[in-house]
mmCIF file of C-alpha atoms and ligand atoms in Angstrom:
data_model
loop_
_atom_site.group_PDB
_atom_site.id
_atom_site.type_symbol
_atom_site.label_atom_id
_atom_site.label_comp_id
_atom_site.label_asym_id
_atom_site.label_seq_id
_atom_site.Cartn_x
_atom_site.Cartn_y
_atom_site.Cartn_z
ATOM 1 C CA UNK A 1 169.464 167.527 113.259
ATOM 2 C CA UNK A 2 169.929 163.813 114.426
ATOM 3 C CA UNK A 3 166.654 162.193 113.570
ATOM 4 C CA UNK A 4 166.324 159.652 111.073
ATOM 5 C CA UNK A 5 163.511 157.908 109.350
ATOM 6 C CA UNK A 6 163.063 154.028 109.827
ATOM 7 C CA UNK A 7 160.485 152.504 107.359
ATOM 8 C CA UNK A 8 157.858 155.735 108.094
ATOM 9 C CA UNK A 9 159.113 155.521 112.078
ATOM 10 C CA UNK A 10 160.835 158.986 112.971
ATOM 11 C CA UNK A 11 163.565 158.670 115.667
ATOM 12 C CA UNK A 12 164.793 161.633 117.446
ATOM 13 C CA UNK A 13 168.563 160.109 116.834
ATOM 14 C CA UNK A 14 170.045 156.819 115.006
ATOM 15 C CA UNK A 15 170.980 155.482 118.318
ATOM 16 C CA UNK A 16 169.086 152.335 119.139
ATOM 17 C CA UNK A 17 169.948 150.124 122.420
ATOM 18 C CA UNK A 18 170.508 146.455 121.024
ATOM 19 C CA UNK A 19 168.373 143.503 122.051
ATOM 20 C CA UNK A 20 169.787 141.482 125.106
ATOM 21 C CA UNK A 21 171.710 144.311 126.357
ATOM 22 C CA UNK A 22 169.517 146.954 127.506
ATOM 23 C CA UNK A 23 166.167 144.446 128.984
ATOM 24 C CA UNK A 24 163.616 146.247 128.494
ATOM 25 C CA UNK A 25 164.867 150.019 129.810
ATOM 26 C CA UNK A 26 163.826 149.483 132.902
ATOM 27 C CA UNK A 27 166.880 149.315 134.895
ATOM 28 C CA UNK A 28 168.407 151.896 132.895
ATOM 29 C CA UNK A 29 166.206 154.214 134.227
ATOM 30 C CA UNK A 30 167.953 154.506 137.160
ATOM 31 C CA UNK A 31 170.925 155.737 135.462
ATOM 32 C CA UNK A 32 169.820 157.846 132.764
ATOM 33 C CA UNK A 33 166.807 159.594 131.174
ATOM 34 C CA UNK A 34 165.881 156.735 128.518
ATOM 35 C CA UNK A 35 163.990 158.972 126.509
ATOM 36 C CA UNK A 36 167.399 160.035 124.968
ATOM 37 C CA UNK A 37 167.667 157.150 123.155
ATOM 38 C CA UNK A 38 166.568 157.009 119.651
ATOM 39 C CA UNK A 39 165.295 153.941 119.882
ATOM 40 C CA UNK A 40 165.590 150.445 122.269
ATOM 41 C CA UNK A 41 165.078 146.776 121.103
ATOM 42 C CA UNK A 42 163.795 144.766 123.555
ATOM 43 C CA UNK A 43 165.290 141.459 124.734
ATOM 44 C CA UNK A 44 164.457 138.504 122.210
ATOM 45 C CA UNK A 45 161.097 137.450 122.783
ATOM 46 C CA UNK A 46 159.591 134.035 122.390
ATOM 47 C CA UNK A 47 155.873 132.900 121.704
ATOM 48 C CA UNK A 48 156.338 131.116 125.464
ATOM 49 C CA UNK A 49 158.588 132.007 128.176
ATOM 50 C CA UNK A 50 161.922 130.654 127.617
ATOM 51 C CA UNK A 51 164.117 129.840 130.781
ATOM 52 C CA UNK A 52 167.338 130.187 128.781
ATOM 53 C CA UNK A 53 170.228 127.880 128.872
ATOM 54 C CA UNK A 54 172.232 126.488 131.716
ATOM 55 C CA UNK A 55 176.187 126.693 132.771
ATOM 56 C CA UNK A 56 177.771 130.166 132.539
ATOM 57 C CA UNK A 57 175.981 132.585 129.843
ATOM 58 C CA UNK A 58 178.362 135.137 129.860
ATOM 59 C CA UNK A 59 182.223 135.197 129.843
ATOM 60 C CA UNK A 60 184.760 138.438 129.171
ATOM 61 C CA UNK A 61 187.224 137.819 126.350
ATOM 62 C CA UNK A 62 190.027 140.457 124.804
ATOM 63 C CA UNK A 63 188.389 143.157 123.246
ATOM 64 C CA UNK A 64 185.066 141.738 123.579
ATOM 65 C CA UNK A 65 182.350 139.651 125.666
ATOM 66 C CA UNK A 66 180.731 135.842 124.459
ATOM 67 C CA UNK A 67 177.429 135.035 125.457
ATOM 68 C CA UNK A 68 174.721 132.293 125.476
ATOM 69 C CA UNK A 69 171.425 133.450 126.980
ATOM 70 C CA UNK A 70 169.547 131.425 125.308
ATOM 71 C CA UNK A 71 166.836 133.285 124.511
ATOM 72 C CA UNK A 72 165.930 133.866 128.125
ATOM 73 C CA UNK A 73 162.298 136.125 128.520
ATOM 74 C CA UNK A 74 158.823 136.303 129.530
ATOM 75 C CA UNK A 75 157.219 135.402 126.677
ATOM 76 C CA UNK A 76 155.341 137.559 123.884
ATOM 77 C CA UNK A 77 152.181 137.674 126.480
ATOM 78 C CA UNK A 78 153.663 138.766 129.199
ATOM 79 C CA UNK A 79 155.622 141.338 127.249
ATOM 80 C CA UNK A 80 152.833 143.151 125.872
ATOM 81 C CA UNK A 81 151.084 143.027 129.446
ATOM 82 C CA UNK A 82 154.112 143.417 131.920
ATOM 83 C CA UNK A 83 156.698 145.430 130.045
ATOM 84 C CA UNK A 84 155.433 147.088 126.981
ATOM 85 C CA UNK A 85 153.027 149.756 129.209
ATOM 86 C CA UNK A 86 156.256 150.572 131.132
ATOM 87 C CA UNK A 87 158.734 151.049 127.864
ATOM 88 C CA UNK A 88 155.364 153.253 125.729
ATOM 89 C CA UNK A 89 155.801 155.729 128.969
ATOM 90 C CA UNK A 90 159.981 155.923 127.900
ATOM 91 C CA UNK A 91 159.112 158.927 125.020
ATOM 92 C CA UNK A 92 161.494 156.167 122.069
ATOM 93 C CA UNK A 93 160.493 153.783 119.729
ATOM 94 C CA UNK A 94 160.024 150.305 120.806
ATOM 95 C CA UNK A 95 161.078 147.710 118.963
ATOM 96 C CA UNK A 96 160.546 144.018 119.791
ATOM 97 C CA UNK A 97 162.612 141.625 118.351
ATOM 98 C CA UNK A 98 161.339 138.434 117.909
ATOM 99 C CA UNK A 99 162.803 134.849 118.031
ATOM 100 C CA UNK A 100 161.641 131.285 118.336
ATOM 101 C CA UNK A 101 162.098 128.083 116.597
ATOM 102 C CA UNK A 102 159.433 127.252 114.145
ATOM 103 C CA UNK A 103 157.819 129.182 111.591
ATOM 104 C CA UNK A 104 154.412 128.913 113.463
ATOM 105 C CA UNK A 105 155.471 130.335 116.613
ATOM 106 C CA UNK A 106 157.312 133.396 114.721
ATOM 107 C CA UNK A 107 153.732 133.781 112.875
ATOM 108 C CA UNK A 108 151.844 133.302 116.049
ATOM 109 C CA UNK A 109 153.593 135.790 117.864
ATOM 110 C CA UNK A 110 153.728 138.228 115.112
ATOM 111 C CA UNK A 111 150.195 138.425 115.155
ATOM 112 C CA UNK A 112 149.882 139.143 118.492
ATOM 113 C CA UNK A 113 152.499 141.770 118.648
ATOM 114 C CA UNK A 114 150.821 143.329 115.532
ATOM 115 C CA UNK A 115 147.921 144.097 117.810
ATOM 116 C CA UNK A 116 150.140 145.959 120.533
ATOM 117 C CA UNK A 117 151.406 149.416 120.316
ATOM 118 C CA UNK A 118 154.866 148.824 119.127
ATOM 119 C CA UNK A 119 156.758 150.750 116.727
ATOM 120 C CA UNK A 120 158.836 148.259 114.854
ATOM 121 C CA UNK A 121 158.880 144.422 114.732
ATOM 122 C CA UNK A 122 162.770 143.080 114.370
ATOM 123 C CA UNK A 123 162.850 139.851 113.277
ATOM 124 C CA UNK A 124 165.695 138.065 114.593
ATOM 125 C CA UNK A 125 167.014 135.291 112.299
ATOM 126 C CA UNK A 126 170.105 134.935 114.423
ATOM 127 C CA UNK A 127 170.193 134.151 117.723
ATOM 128 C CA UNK A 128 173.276 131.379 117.864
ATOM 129 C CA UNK A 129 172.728 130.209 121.226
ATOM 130 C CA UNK A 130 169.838 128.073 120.956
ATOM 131 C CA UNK A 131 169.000 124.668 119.721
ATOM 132 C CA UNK A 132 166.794 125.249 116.782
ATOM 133 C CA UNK A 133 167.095 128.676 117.886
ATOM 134 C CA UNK A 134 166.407 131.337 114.521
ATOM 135 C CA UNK A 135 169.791 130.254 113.563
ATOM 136 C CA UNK A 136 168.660 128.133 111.003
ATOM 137 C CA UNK A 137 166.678 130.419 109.291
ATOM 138 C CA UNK A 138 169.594 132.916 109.564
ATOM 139 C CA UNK A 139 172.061 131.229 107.480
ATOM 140 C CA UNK A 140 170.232 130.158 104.230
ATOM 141 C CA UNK A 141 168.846 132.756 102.395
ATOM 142 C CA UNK A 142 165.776 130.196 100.758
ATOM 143 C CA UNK A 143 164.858 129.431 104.384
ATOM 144 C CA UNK A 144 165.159 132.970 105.153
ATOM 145 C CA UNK A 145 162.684 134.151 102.492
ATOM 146 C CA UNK A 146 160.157 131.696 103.860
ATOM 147 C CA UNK A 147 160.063 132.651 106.986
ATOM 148 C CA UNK A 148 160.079 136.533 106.484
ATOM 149 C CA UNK A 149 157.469 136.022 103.489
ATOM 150 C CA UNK A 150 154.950 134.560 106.509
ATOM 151 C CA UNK A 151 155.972 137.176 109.425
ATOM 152 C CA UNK A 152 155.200 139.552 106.636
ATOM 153 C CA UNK A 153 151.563 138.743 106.326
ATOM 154 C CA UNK A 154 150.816 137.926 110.091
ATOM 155 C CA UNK A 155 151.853 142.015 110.324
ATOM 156 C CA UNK A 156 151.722 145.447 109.189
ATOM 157 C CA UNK A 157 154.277 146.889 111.716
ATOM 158 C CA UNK A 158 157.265 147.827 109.894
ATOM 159 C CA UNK A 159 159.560 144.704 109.544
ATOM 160 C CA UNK A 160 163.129 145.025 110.445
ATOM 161 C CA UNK A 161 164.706 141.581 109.654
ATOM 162 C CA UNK A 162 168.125 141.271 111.874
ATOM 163 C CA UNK A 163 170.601 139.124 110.358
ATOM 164 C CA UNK A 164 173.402 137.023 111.030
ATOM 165 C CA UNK A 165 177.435 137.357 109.898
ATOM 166 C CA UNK A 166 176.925 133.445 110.272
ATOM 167 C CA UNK A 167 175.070 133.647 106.777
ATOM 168 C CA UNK A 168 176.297 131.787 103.982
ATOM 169 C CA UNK A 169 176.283 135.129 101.932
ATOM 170 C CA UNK A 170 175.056 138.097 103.225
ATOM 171 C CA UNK A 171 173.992 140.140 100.430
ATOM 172 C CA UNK A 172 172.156 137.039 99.257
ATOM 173 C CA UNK A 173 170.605 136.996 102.888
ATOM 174 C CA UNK A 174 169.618 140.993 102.656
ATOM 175 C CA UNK A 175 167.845 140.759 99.143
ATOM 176 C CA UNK A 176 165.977 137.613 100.106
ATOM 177 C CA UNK A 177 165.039 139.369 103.199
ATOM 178 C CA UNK A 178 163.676 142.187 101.359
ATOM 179 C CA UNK A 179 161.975 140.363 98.231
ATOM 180 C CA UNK A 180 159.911 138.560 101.242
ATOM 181 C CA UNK A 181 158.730 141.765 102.634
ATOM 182 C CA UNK A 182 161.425 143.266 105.007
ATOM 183 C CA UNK A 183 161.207 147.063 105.383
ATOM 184 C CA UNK A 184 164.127 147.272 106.655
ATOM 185 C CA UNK A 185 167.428 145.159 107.650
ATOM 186 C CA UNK A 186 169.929 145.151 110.546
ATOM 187 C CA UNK A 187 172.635 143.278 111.144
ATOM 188 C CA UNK A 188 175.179 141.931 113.180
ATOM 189 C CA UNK A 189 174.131 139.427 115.528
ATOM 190 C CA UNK A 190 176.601 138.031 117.161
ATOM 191 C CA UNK A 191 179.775 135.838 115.858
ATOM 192 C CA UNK A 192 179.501 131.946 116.591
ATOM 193 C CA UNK A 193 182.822 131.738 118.859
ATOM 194 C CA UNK A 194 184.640 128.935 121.850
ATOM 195 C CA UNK A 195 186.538 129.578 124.433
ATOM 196 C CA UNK A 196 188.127 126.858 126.846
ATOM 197 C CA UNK A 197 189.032 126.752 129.940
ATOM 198 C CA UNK A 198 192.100 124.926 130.235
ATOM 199 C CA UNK A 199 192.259 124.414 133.961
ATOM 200 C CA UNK A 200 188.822 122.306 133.909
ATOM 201 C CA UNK A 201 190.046 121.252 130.556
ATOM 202 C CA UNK A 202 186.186 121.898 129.247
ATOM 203 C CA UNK A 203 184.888 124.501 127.303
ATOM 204 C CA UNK A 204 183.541 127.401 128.885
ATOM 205 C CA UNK A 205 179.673 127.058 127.448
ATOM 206 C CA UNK A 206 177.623 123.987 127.822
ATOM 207 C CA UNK A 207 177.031 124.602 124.005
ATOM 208 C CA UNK A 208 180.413 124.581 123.674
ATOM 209 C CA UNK A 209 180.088 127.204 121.323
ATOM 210 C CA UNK A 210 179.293 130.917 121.806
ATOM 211 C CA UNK A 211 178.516 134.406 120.568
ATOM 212 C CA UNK A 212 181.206 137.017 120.375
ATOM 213 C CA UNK A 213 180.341 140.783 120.398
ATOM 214 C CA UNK A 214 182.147 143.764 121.234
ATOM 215 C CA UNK A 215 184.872 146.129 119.982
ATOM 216 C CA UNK A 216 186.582 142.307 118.567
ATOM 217 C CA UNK A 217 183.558 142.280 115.687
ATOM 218 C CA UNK A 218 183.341 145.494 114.758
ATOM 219 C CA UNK A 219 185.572 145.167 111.275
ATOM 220 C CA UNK A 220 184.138 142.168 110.721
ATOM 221 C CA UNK A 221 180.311 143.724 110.898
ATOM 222 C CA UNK A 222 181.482 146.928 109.018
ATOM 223 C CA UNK A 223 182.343 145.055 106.413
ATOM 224 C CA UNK A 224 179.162 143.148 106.593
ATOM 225 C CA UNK A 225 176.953 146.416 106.603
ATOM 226 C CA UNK A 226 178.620 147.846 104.107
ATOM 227 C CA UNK A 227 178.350 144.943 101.569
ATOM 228 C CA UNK A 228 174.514 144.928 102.642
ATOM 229 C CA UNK A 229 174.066 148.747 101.998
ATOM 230 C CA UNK A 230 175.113 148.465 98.441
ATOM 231 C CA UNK A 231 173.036 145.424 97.919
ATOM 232 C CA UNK A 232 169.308 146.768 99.239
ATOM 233 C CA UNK A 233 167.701 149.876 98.936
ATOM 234 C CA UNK A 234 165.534 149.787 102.036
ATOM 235 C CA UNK A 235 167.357 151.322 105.557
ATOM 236 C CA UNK A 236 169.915 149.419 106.823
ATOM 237 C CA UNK A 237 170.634 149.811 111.120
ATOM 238 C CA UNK A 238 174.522 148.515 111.497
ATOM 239 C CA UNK A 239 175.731 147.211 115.136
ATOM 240 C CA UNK A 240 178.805 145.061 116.027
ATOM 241 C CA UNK A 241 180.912 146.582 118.726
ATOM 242 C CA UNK A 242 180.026 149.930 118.618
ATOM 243 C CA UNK A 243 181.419 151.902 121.358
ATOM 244 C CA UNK A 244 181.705 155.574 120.957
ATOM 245 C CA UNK A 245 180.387 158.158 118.445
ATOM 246 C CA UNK A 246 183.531 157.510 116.406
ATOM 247 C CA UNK A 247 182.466 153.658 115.909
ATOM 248 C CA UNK A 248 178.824 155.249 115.297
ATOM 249 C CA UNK A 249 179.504 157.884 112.281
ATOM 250 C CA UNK A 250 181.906 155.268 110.484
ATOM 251 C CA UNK A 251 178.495 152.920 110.023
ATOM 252 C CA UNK A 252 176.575 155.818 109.239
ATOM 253 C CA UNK A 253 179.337 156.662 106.495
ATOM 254 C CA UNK A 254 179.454 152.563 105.784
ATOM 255 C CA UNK A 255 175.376 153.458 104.623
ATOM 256 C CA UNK A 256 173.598 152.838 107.911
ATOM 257 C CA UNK A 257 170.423 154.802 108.462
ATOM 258 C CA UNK A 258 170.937 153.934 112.656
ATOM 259 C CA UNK A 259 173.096 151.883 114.650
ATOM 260 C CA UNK A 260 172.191 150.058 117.807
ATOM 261 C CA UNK A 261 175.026 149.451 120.812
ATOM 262 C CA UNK A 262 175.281 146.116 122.734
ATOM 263 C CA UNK A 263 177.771 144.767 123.840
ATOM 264 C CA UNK A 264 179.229 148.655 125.483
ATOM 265 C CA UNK A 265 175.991 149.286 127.459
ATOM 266 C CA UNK A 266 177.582 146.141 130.310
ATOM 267 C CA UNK A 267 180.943 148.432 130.384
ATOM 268 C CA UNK A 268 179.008 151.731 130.479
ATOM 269 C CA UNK A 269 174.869 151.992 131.455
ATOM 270 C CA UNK A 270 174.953 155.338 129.922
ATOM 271 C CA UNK A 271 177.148 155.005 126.997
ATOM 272 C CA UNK A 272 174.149 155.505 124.452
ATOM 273 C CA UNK A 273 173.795 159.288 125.992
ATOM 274 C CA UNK A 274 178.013 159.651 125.343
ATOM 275 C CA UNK A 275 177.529 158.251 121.476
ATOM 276 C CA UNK A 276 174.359 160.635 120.809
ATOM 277 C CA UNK A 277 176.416 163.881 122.543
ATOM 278 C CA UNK A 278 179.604 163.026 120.101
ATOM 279 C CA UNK A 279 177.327 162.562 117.334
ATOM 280 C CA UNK A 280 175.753 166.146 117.995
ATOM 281 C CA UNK A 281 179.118 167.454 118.565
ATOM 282 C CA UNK A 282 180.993 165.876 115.321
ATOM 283 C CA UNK A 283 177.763 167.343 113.634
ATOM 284 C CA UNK A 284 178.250 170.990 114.942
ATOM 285 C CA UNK A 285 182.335 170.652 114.135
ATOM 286 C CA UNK A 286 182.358 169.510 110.612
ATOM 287 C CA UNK A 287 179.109 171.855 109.642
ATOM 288 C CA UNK A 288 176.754 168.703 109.214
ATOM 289 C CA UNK A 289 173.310 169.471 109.150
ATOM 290 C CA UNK A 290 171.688 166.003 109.022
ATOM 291 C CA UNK A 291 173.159 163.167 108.661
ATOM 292 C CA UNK A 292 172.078 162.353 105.244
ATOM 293 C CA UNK A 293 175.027 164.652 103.795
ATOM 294 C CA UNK A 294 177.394 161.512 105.360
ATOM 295 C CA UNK A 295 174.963 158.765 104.896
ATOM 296 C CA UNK A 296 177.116 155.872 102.701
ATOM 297 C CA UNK A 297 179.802 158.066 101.720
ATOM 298 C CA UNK A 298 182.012 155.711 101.439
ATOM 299 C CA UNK A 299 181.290 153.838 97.562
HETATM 300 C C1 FMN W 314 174.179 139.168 126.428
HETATM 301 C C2 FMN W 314 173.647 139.361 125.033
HETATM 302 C C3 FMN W 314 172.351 138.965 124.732
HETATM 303 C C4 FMN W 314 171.843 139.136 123.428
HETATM 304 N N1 FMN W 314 170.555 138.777 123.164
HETATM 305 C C5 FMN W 314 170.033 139.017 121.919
HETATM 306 C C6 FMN W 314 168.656 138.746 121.630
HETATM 307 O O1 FMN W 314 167.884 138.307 122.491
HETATM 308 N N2 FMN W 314 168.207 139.000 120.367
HETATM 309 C C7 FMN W 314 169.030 139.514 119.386
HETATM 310 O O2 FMN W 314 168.571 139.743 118.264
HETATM 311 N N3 FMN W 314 170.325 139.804 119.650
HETATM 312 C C8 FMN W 314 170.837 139.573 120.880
HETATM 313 N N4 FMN W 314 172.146 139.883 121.137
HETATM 314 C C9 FMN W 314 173.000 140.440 120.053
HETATM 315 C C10 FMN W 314 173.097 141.963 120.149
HETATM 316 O O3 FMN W 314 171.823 142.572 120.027
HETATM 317 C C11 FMN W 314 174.031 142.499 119.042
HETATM 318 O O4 FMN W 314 173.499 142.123 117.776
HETATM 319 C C12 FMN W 314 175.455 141.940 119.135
HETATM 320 O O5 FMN W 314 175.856 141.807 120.484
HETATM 321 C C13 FMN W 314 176.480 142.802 118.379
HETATM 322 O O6 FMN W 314 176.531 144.116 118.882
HETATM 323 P P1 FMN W 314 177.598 144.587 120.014
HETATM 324 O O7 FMN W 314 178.945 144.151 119.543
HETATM 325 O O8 FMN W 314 177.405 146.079 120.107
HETATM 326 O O9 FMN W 314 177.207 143.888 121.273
HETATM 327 C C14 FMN W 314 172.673 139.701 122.428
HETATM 328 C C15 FMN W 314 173.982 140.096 122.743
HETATM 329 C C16 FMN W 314 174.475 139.941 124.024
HETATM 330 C C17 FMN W 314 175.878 140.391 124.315
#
């Protein structure tokens, strides 16, 4: 009743755990059967191991969280040997989403996760919190073309570009995107953002700057899917402070095929399991059968 097609990948439900905020399932285990989830996007990997970025990375704000990581992982190596064997035994897709900072490294990388056993490759365009850090590629759509045109022949995994609300125009982004060979978009990343703390009279990241997520974005990256969904025709998986199965069917009715949750996963480990029940149980009360009968109702 709840599964959903993702360029030829069938998941059991459109609820996907977003990258950075669920690891790589591991230490949700411990508090819920993974294997529930629809999907779950690994943390944003990097051609090396990345360290991340120093000073505080994460910091609670009204109605939302900021972060700067930094792109902090194991490396694409590592992954496939250390963590992938661990998340194929989970029974849900896996997607890795990929980051780095020069076209090379994206390609290099790509070619070695096109060898593993993953189901989807999401190409992430938008990571704020690094120097160099995909950010660049995520704003203008020309750049953005390149670099999706040479993922896309370094792989025949589907290719689920992940773009920024930092873009100078995100429909322009999404069609550029999918002229270069994406088989699919998703989108938010996170809002660039600054908060100060005026006791220290500094700001609160090192990079002064910040990304915001949580229920504060979720307008915002409504809006944004939305737009996108009339723009492309390939599926579109909204996120942006997503938080319960209400926040869920309104992107689904916005034209999402899935949704992934961030941000609400650090308030609630199991919160995934409490969206996918409310999804099944709005289903059941309105007389929904699947969810293409609500799929971009809203023109
Ligand atoms: C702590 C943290 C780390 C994140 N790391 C990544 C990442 O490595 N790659 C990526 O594509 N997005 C990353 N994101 C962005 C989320 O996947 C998601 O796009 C964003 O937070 C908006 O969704 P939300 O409001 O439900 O959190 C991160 C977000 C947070 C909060």
């Amino acid at each position: 009743m709840t599964s959903v097609n993702i360029c030829g990948v069938e998941l059991k439900n459109p609820v996907i755990a977003a990258s950075g905020t669920f690891g790589f399932g591991g230490e949700f285990s411990d508090y819920f059967d993974v294997s529930r989830l629809g999907g779950i996007s690994s943390k944003g990997l990097t051609l090396a191991p990345k360290q991340g970025n120093d000073g505080v990375r994460m910091h609670e704000v009204r109605s939302g969280m900021m972060n700067s990581v930094g792109l902090q992982n194991p490396g694409v190596e590592a992954f496939i040997k250390d963590e992938l064997p661990q998340m194929e035994k989970m029974n849900t897709a896996v997607i890795a989403n990929l980051g780095g900072s020069t076209i090379e490294d994206y390609v290099r990388a790509a070619v070695m996760l096109d060898k593993s056993s993953i189901d989807i490759l999401e190409l992430n365009i938008s990571c704020p919190n690094v120097k160099e850090g995909g950010m660049a590629f995520g704003i203008k759509s020309c750049v953005a073309y390149e670099i999706v045109g040479e993922v896309r022949k370094a792989t025949s995994k589907p290719l689920m570009v992940k773009l920024s609300p930092n873009a100078e125009d995100i429909c322009d982004m999404a069609i550029n995107c999918c002229k270069a060979g994406a088989d699919a978009i998703s989108l938010v990343n996170t809002f660039k953002g600054i908060a100060i703390d005026i006791k220290s009279r500094k700001p609160v990241f090192e990079n002064i700057s910040a990304g915001v997520s949580g229920p504060a974005i979720k307008p915002m990256a409504l809006r944004m899917v939305y737009e996108v969904c009339g723009c492309v025709d390939v599926p579109v998986v909204g996120m942006g402070g997503i938080s319960t199965y209400e926040d869920a069917i309104e992107f689904i009715m916005a034209g999402s095929h899935a949704i992934q949750v961030g941000t609400a996963n650090f308030i609630k480990p199991d919160i995934c399991v409490d969206i996918i029940e409310g999804i099944e149980a709005f289903m059941a009360r309105e007389g929904i059968k699947s969810l293409e009968e609500i799929r971009g109702i809203i023109k």
